Amino acid sequence: MNHLFPTYTRFPFEIVKGQGTHLFDEKGNEYLDLTSGIGVCGLGYNVKELNDAVEQQLHQVWHTSNLYESSLQESVAAKLGVEPDMLVSFANSGTEANEAALKLARKATGRLDFLAFDHSFHGRSAGSLTVTGNQGIKEGFLPLVPGARFAKYNDYAALDEIKPDLAGVILEVVQGEGGVIAGDAKWLKAVEEKCHAVGALLLIDEVQTGMGRTGSLFAFEQFGLHPDIYTVAKGLANGIPVGAMVGKKELGQYFGPGSHGSTFAGNPLAMAAAQQVLKMLDNDFLNAVGQKAAVMHQTMENELLDLDMVKSISGLGLMIGIHLDQSVPVGQVLDQLHAQHVLALSARDNTLRLLPPLIASQDELLTGVDEIKKALNAVESATATA
Ligand SMILES: Cc1ncc(COP(=O)(O)O)c(C=O)c1O
């Protein structure tokens, strides 16, 4: 096949079917999924309740435009706000949700600049890429949007960079693509306080951490944070493209008619799926995610930390980073896992990254750890004999 721009390095098999936590390729090989399609299909694959919700909508109307009332959008929006009177603007992706957040912060504060963090990832459109802390992926596209400054994540020196000329500070509570680096609770709170002190908005990107991934609907809830704006996407409709920007009510006056919009934003199929996802992510479900994740983390520490090639394990809930020694390329570990019929991910700095479906049973998660241990041992033996 050669009709696609080569923007992705693809593994040489195609996923054609899914069931629960398992995926099947075109040859019928079955895989235990520890990726959720990069943190998207938290509720798994071919889920009856979700299929039914989307199918019902499919036979009603696929698309209507945003010129008319939408009780579906209202219902999803009401559940996305952590406070009852928050407002939502829908988008089609995490990137677009962040783009909306940056626009709103500029308009609301009348200020231009943002503080973002090294190794952050917020998307690849001009604005979201501007505040992404990865120089490599900006190459060839500069200059982007003026006004982004960067500081070190989890570093108290960053507080001095939060100045009264900032529109906002944008951050992930756990940096995902950046290597699964969890924010320090006290530091995050200090960032929030400094934002308040200088009148800058706190923008939290929950695109990867949100929708139950860390054991709460949004990761910031576990840190007692109160962002002015937060963004969601990935797991929101379990795979139907959607994004959302959620903001405090008082910001509504800056996003009036004509200020922002998108043809497909809040599409009925995505909204039907999102409504069902939010129904399924109830407190019992979220607590179970936290409990399963705690057992998995403990098991990983017991089973993997002794291996020479594992330097540390990081993350929160079912967002996990296994940091490998530089001598062991993470790509080789992924290939070995594929041979063992397990799908996993990588992240910056030679990190083996796991984003298993939130519905995975405790046994499946521990099988995943077992398979990773086998894969690491196999790669180590192969490296030793090479
Ligand atoms: C934290 C974060 N923000 C934004 C994005 C961009 O989201 P999307 O790929 O849906 O545009 C991602 C994607 O990985 C992400 O992890």
Short mmCIF file of C-alpha atoms and ligand atoms in Angstrom, two decimals:
data_model
loop_
_atom_site.label_atom_id
_atom_site.label_comp_id
_atom_site.label_asym_id
_atom_site.label_seq_id
_atom_site.Cartn_x
_atom_site.Cartn_y
_atom_site.Cartn_z
CA MET A 1 0.00 0.00 0.00
CA ASN A 2 1.53 3.35 -0.89
CA HIS A 3 -1.27 5.87 -1.15
CA LEU A 4 -0.77 7.37 2.31
CA PHE A 5 1.66 10.04 3.41
CA PRO A 6 4.28 8.22 5.44
CA THR A 7 3.52 10.18 8.63
CA TYR A 8 3.28 6.98 10.70
CA THR A 9 5.69 4.10 11.20
CA ARG A 10 3.25 1.22 11.17
CA PHE A 11 3.62 -2.30 12.52
CA PRO A 12 3.20 -4.88 9.75
CA PHE A 13 -0.24 -6.21 10.67
CA GLU A 14 -3.75 -4.86 10.61
CA ILE A 15 -6.24 -4.95 13.46
CA VAL A 16 -9.55 -6.00 11.96
CA LYS A 17 -11.69 -6.97 14.95
CA GLY A 18 -11.98 -6.46 18.69
CA GLN A 19 -13.82 -8.10 21.52
CA GLY A 20 -13.61 -6.87 25.12
CA THR A 21 -9.88 -6.49 25.86
CA HIS A 22 -8.71 -8.54 22.88
CA LEU A 23 -7.90 -7.57 19.31
CA PHE A 24 -7.55 -9.75 16.20
CA ASP A 25 -5.39 -9.16 13.15
CA GLU A 26 -6.12 -9.97 9.50
CA LYS A 27 -4.56 -13.43 9.92
CA GLY A 28 -6.78 -14.25 12.90
CA ASN A 29 -4.02 -13.77 15.51
CA GLU A 30 -5.46 -12.72 18.88
CA TYR A 31 -3.75 -10.10 21.05
CA LEU A 32 -4.16 -8.99 24.65
CA ASP A 33 -4.52 -5.23 24.28
CA LEU A 34 -2.54 -3.00 26.67
CA THR A 35 -2.98 0.13 24.51
CA SER A 36 -6.71 0.94 24.21
CA GLY A 37 -5.86 2.46 20.81
CA ILE A 38 -3.57 4.95 22.63
CA GLY A 39 -5.84 5.56 25.58
CA VAL A 40 -9.12 5.69 23.68
CA CYS A 41 -11.11 2.44 23.98
CA GLY A 42 -11.13 2.32 27.78
CA LEU A 43 -14.39 0.40 27.76
CA GLY A 44 -13.01 -2.13 25.29
CA TYR A 45 -14.16 -3.31 21.90
CA ASN A 46 -17.53 -4.39 20.51
CA VAL A 47 -19.29 -3.37 23.72
CA LYS A 48 -23.03 -4.06 23.50
CA GLU A 49 -24.21 -0.99 25.43
CA LEU A 50 -22.04 1.33 23.30
CA ASN A 51 -22.93 -0.39 20.03
CA ASP A 52 -26.62 -0.12 20.91
CA ALA A 53 -26.35 3.59 21.80
CA VAL A 54 -24.57 4.44 18.54
CA GLU A 55 -26.79 2.19 16.44
CA GLN A 56 -29.92 3.76 17.83
CA GLN A 57 -28.58 7.21 16.93
CA LEU A 58 -27.42 5.94 13.54
CA HIS A 59 -31.04 5.28 12.62
CA GLN A 60 -32.21 8.67 13.94
CA VAL A 61 -29.88 11.25 12.42
CA TRP A 62 -26.09 11.22 11.79
CA HIS A 63 -25.48 14.93 11.62
CA THR A 64 -27.49 18.08 12.08
CA SER A 65 -25.01 21.02 12.31
CA ASN A 66 -24.79 23.29 15.32
CA LEU A 67 -27.55 25.59 14.07
CA TYR A 68 -30.15 23.78 16.16
CA GLU A 69 -30.68 22.84 19.80
CA SER A 70 -29.01 19.62 20.93
CA SER A 71 -30.30 17.84 24.00
CA LEU A 72 -27.61 15.18 23.47
CA GLN A 73 -24.83 17.77 23.67
CA GLU A 74 -26.48 19.32 26.73
CA SER A 75 -26.69 15.96 28.45
CA VAL A 76 -23.02 15.10 27.81
CA ALA A 77 -21.89 18.62 28.74
CA ALA A 78 -23.76 18.48 32.04
CA LYS A 79 -21.81 15.35 33.01
CA LEU A 80 -18.41 16.70 31.93
CA GLY A 81 -18.39 19.68 34.27
CA VAL A 82 -16.97 18.98 37.73
CA GLU A 83 -19.01 21.90 39.00
CA PRO A 84 -22.69 22.13 38.03
CA ASP A 85 -22.49 25.41 36.14
CA MET A 86 -19.48 24.77 33.92
CA LEU A 87 -19.74 25.25 30.15
CA VAL A 88 -18.58 22.97 27.34
CA SER A 89 -17.51 23.59 23.75
CA PHE A 90 -17.28 20.38 21.71
CA ALA A 91 -14.55 19.58 19.19
CA ASN A 92 -13.46 16.57 17.14
CA SER A 93 -10.12 15.76 18.76
CA GLY A 94 -7.84 16.56 21.67
CA THR A 95 -5.86 18.94 19.50
CA GLU A 96 -8.95 20.95 18.62
CA ALA A 97 -10.12 21.02 22.21
CA ASN A 98 -6.74 22.46 23.22
CA GLU A 99 -6.86 24.94 20.35
CA ALA A 100 -10.21 26.17 21.69
CA ALA A 101 -8.79 26.39 25.22
CA LEU A 102 -5.88 28.55 24.07
CA LYS A 103 -8.17 30.84 22.08
CA LEU A 104 -10.58 31.23 24.97
CA ALA A 105 -7.79 31.97 27.47
CA ARG A 106 -6.39 34.70 25.22
CA LYS A 107 -9.79 36.28 24.67
CA ALA A 108 -10.82 36.10 28.34
CA THR A 109 -7.60 37.58 29.73
CA GLY A 110 -6.71 39.92 26.87
CA ARG A 111 -3.19 38.52 27.21
CA LEU A 112 -1.11 36.73 24.60
CA ASP A 113 1.41 34.39 26.22
CA PHE A 114 1.30 30.89 27.66
CA LEU A 115 3.60 28.96 29.91
CA ALA A 116 3.91 25.30 28.98
CA PHE A 117 6.28 22.54 30.06
CA ASP A 118 9.21 20.63 28.61
CA HIS A 119 8.17 17.22 27.25
CA SER A 120 4.49 18.13 27.22
CA PHE A 121 2.23 17.10 24.34
CA HIS A 122 -0.89 19.04 23.43
CA GLY A 123 -1.40 18.31 19.72
CA ARG A 124 -0.10 19.12 16.26
CA SER A 125 -2.14 22.08 15.04
CA ALA A 126 -0.30 25.41 15.03
CA GLY A 127 -1.54 26.54 18.45
CA SER A 128 -1.42 23.21 20.25
CA LEU A 129 1.99 22.43 18.73
CA THR A 130 3.26 25.81 19.87
CA VAL A 131 2.67 24.84 23.52
CA THR A 132 4.01 21.31 23.03
CA GLY A 133 7.40 20.87 24.67
CA ASN A 134 9.01 18.73 21.99
CA GLN A 135 11.29 20.64 19.60
CA GLY A 136 11.72 17.66 17.28
CA ILE A 137 8.13 17.58 16.07
CA LYS A 138 8.17 21.34 15.36
CA GLU A 139 11.02 21.09 12.87
CA GLY A 140 10.15 22.50 9.47
CA PHE A 141 7.04 24.27 10.76
CA LEU A 142 8.52 27.27 12.55
CA PRO A 143 7.63 29.97 13.32
CA LEU A 144 4.37 28.78 14.90
CA VAL A 145 2.13 30.97 17.06
CA PRO A 146 3.98 33.62 19.05
CA GLY A 147 3.81 33.67 22.81
CA ALA A 148 4.84 30.28 24.22
CA ARG A 149 7.41 29.94 26.96
CA PHE A 150 8.59 26.71 28.54
CA ALA A 151 9.65 25.65 32.01
CA LYS A 152 10.71 22.39 33.61
CA TYR A 153 7.88 20.15 34.81
CA ASN A 154 7.78 19.45 38.55
CA ASP A 155 10.39 22.18 39.11
CA TYR A 156 9.66 24.97 41.60
CA ALA A 157 11.71 27.40 39.50
CA ALA A 158 8.79 27.28 37.05
CA LEU A 159 6.71 29.28 39.54
CA ASP A 160 8.89 32.33 38.86
CA GLU A 161 7.89 32.08 35.19
CA ILE A 162 4.18 32.45 36.01
CA LYS A 163 3.98 36.20 35.51
CA PRO A 164 1.12 38.73 35.21
CA ASP A 165 1.47 38.89 31.41
CA LEU A 166 0.41 35.28 30.96
CA ALA A 167 -2.97 34.33 29.51
CA GLY A 168 -2.55 30.89 30.97
CA VAL A 169 -0.46 27.95 32.07
CA ILE A 170 -1.17 24.69 30.24
CA LEU A 171 -0.17 21.33 31.66
CA GLU A 172 -0.90 17.61 31.89
CA VAL A 173 -1.33 16.21 35.40
CA VAL A 174 0.53 13.14 34.13
CA GLN A 175 2.66 13.81 31.06
CA GLY A 176 1.78 10.95 28.71
CA GLU A 177 3.76 11.15 25.48
CA GLY A 178 6.51 12.83 27.50
CA GLY A 179 7.28 9.56 29.32
CA VAL A 180 4.39 8.98 31.78
CA ILE A 181 5.64 11.51 34.32
CA ALA A 182 3.19 12.22 37.14
CA GLY A 183 2.96 15.74 38.51
CA ASP A 184 4.01 16.28 42.10
CA ALA A 185 0.88 17.09 44.12
CA LYS A 186 2.38 20.04 46.03
CA TRP A 187 3.99 21.48 42.92
CA LEU A 188 0.74 21.28 40.95
CA LYS A 189 -1.11 23.05 43.75
CA ALA A 190 1.63 25.73 43.88
CA VAL A 191 1.24 26.26 40.11
CA GLU A 192 -2.51 26.72 40.58
CA GLU A 193 -2.00 29.21 43.42
CA LYS A 194 0.54 31.20 41.41
CA CYS A 195 -1.85 31.30 38.44
CA HIS A 196 -4.51 32.78 40.72
CA ALA A 197 -2.05 35.29 42.15
CA VAL A 198 -1.12 36.71 38.74
CA GLY A 199 -4.52 36.36 37.04
CA ALA A 200 -3.40 33.68 34.58
CA LEU A 201 -5.81 30.86 33.75
CA LEU A 202 -4.94 27.28 34.61
CA LEU A 203 -5.56 25.04 31.59
CA ILE A 204 -5.37 21.32 32.27
CA ASP A 205 -5.06 18.94 29.34
CA GLU A 206 -6.97 15.80 30.35
CA VAL A 207 -6.95 14.37 26.83
CA GLN A 208 -4.95 11.31 27.90
CA THR A 209 -5.48 11.34 31.67
CA GLY A 210 -9.23 11.91 31.57
CA MET A 211 -12.26 9.61 31.28
CA GLY A 212 -11.29 7.32 34.13
CA ARG A 213 -7.77 6.49 32.96
CA THR A 214 -6.20 7.30 36.33
CA GLY A 215 -9.03 6.01 38.55
CA SER A 216 -11.06 9.23 38.71
CA LEU A 217 -13.07 10.81 35.90
CA PHE A 218 -10.34 13.46 35.58
CA ALA A 219 -6.84 13.13 37.04
CA PHE A 220 -6.87 16.68 38.46
CA GLU A 221 -9.62 15.65 40.90
CA GLN A 222 -7.10 13.47 42.75
CA PHE A 223 -4.85 16.51 43.25
CA GLY A 224 -7.53 18.88 44.52
CA LEU A 225 -7.04 21.17 41.53
CA HIS A 226 -9.68 23.52 40.11
CA PRO A 227 -8.67 24.34 36.53
CA ASP A 228 -10.30 27.30 34.83
CA ILE A 229 -10.39 25.25 31.64
CA TYR A 230 -9.81 21.55 30.96
CA THR A 231 -9.84 19.54 27.79
CA VAL A 232 -10.96 15.98 27.13
CA ALA A 233 -10.97 13.70 24.06
CA LYS A 234 -9.58 10.17 23.55
CA GLY A 235 -11.81 8.04 25.83
CA LEU A 236 -14.79 10.37 25.75
CA ALA A 237 -16.69 8.42 23.07
CA ASN A 238 -14.58 5.23 23.27
CA GLY A 239 -13.28 5.67 19.73
CA ILE A 240 -15.78 7.85 17.90
CA PRO A 241 -13.84 11.07 17.21
CA VAL A 242 -14.73 13.80 19.70
CA GLY A 243 -13.13 16.39 21.94
CA ALA A 244 -14.41 18.83 24.51
CA MET A 245 -13.25 21.98 26.25
CA VAL A 246 -14.80 22.55 29.64
CA GLY A 247 -14.57 25.97 31.28
CA LYS A 248 -15.80 27.95 34.24
CA LYS A 249 -19.15 29.63 33.69
CA GLU A 250 -17.80 33.17 33.80
CA LEU A 251 -15.74 32.43 30.67
CA GLY A 252 -18.97 32.03 28.67
CA GLN A 253 -19.13 35.75 27.87
CA TYR A 254 -15.87 35.48 25.85
CA PHE A 255 -17.06 32.64 23.61
CA GLY A 256 -20.22 34.16 22.17
CA PRO A 257 -21.84 33.45 18.79
CA GLY A 258 -19.31 33.52 15.96
CA SER A 259 -16.24 33.28 18.19
CA HIS A 260 -15.59 29.58 17.71
CA GLY A 261 -17.11 26.50 16.09
CA SER A 262 -16.69 23.46 13.89
CA THR A 263 -19.03 21.68 11.47
CA PHE A 264 -18.75 18.26 13.07
CA ALA A 265 -18.26 19.30 16.71
CA GLY A 266 -20.71 17.55 19.02
CA ASN A 267 -21.81 15.19 16.25
CA PRO A 268 -24.84 13.10 17.33
CA LEU A 269 -23.09 9.72 16.89
CA ALA A 270 -20.18 10.86 19.05
CA MET A 271 -22.57 12.35 21.60
CA ALA A 272 -24.63 9.14 21.80
CA ALA A 273 -21.44 7.18 22.47
CA ALA A 274 -20.16 9.77 24.98
CA GLN A 275 -23.45 9.76 26.85
CA GLN A 276 -23.22 5.99 27.26
CA VAL A 277 -19.51 6.12 28.20
CA LEU A 278 -20.27 8.64 30.94
CA LYS A 279 -23.10 6.45 32.20
CA MET A 280 -20.74 3.48 32.44
CA LEU A 281 -17.93 5.41 34.20
CA ASP A 282 -19.79 5.52 37.52
CA ASN A 283 -18.12 5.67 40.92
CA ASP A 284 -17.98 1.89 41.34
CA PHE A 285 -16.31 1.51 37.96
CA LEU A 286 -13.77 4.27 38.70
CA ASN A 287 -12.97 2.86 42.15
CA ALA A 288 -12.41 -0.56 40.60
CA VAL A 289 -9.95 0.98 38.11
CA GLY A 290 -7.99 2.46 41.02
CA GLN A 291 -7.96 -0.84 42.92
CA LYS A 292 -6.93 -2.96 39.93
CA ALA A 293 -4.23 -0.44 39.07
CA ALA A 294 -2.85 -0.47 42.64
CA VAL A 295 -2.43 -4.27 42.53
CA MET A 296 -0.86 -4.03 39.08
CA HIS A 297 1.64 -1.36 40.19
CA GLN A 298 2.60 -3.44 43.23
CA THR A 299 3.05 -6.54 41.07
CA MET A 300 5.17 -4.60 38.57
CA GLU A 301 7.38 -3.35 41.36
CA ASN A 302 7.79 -6.86 42.74
CA GLU A 303 8.31 -8.56 39.40
CA LEU A 304 10.03 -6.05 37.14
CA LEU A 305 12.14 -3.70 39.21
CA ASP A 306 14.70 -6.44 39.91
CA LEU A 307 15.46 -6.77 36.22
CA ASP A 308 18.66 -4.97 35.17
CA MET A 309 16.94 -3.42 32.19
CA VAL A 310 14.12 -1.79 34.20
CA LYS A 311 15.17 1.52 35.76
CA SER A 312 11.88 2.65 37.26
CA ILE A 313 8.11 2.42 36.96
CA SER A 314 5.88 5.48 36.90
CA GLY A 315 2.32 6.58 36.31
CA LEU A 316 -1.08 6.88 37.87
CA GLY A 317 -3.95 4.41 37.65
CA LEU A 318 -3.90 2.55 34.36
CA MET A 319 -1.49 5.00 32.77
CA ILE A 320 1.85 3.24 33.23
CA GLY A 321 5.45 3.84 32.21
CA ILE A 322 8.18 1.20 32.52
CA HIS A 323 11.45 3.04 32.04
CA LEU A 324 14.02 0.88 30.31
CA ASP A 325 17.76 1.10 30.31
CA GLN A 326 19.02 2.83 27.14
CA SER A 327 20.82 -0.37 26.13
CA VAL A 328 17.45 -2.04 25.45
CA PRO A 329 15.54 -0.34 22.64
CA VAL A 330 11.86 -0.21 23.55
CA GLY A 331 10.96 -1.00 19.91
CA GLN A 332 12.58 -4.42 20.32
CA VAL A 333 10.47 -5.07 23.43
CA LEU A 334 7.31 -4.10 21.53
CA ASP A 335 8.23 -6.52 18.71
CA GLN A 336 8.80 -9.29 21.23
CA LEU A 337 5.46 -8.54 22.90
CA HIS A 338 3.75 -8.71 19.51
CA ALA A 339 5.31 -12.14 18.99
CA GLN A 340 3.77 -13.08 22.36
CA HIS A 341 0.44 -11.67 21.17
CA VAL A 342 0.41 -8.63 23.46
CA LEU A 343 0.04 -5.03 22.27
CA ALA A 344 1.82 -2.23 24.19
CA LEU A 345 3.12 1.28 23.47
CA SER A 346 6.24 3.37 23.82
CA ALA A 347 6.84 6.93 25.00
CA ARG A 348 9.76 9.35 25.19
CA ASP A 349 13.03 8.29 26.75
CA ASN A 350 12.86 4.56 26.05
CA THR A 351 9.68 4.10 28.04
CA LEU A 352 7.45 1.07 27.63
CA ARG A 353 4.00 2.57 28.00
CA LEU A 354 0.82 0.76 28.98
CA LEU A 355 -2.70 2.13 28.61
CA PRO A 356 -4.78 -1.03 29.07
CA PRO A 357 -8.53 -0.95 28.62
CA LEU A 358 -10.12 0.15 31.91
CA ILE A 359 -12.38 -2.91 31.76
CA ALA A 360 -9.40 -5.30 31.90
CA SER A 361 -9.81 -7.80 34.72
CA GLN A 362 -7.20 -8.08 37.45
CA ASP A 363 -6.11 -11.41 35.93
CA GLU A 364 -5.68 -9.87 32.50
CA LEU A 365 -3.61 -7.01 33.91
CA LEU A 366 -1.37 -9.45 35.81
CA THR A 367 -1.07 -11.63 32.69
CA GLY A 368 0.13 -8.46 30.98
CA VAL A 369 2.84 -7.97 33.63
CA ASP A 370 3.87 -11.62 33.26
CA GLU A 371 4.13 -11.28 29.49
CA ILE A 372 6.18 -8.10 29.83
CA LYS A 373 8.59 -9.88 32.16
CA LYS A 374 8.92 -12.74 29.65
CA ALA A 375 9.46 -10.25 26.82
CA LEU A 376 12.13 -8.33 28.71
CA ASN A 377 13.95 -11.57 29.56
CA ALA A 378 13.72 -12.74 25.95
CA VAL A 379 15.13 -9.44 24.66
CA GLU A 380 17.91 -9.54 27.25
CA SER A 381 18.91 -13.08 26.22
CA ALA A 382 18.79 -12.11 22.54
CA THR A 383 20.96 -9.05 23.22
CA ALA A 384 23.45 -11.11 25.25
CA THR A 385 23.87 -13.71 22.49
CA ALA A 386 24.01 -11.17 19.63
C1 LIG B 1 -2.18 15.07 26.50
C2 LIG B 1 -2.60 15.11 25.06
N1 LIG B 1 -3.12 16.24 24.56
C3 LIG B 1 -3.52 16.32 23.29
C4 LIG B 1 -3.40 15.25 22.43
C5 LIG B 1 -3.86 15.37 21.03
O1 LIG B 1 -5.07 14.70 20.88
P1 LIG B 1 -5.60 14.25 19.43
O2 LIG B 1 -4.62 13.27 18.90
O3 LIG B 1 -6.96 13.67 19.69
O4 LIG B 1 -5.68 15.47 18.59
C6 LIG B 1 -2.87 14.05 22.91
C7 LIG B 1 -2.72 12.90 22.02
O5 LIG B 1 -1.99 11.98 22.27
C8 LIG B 1 -2.46 13.98 24.27
O6 LIG B 1 -1.94 12.86 24.77
#
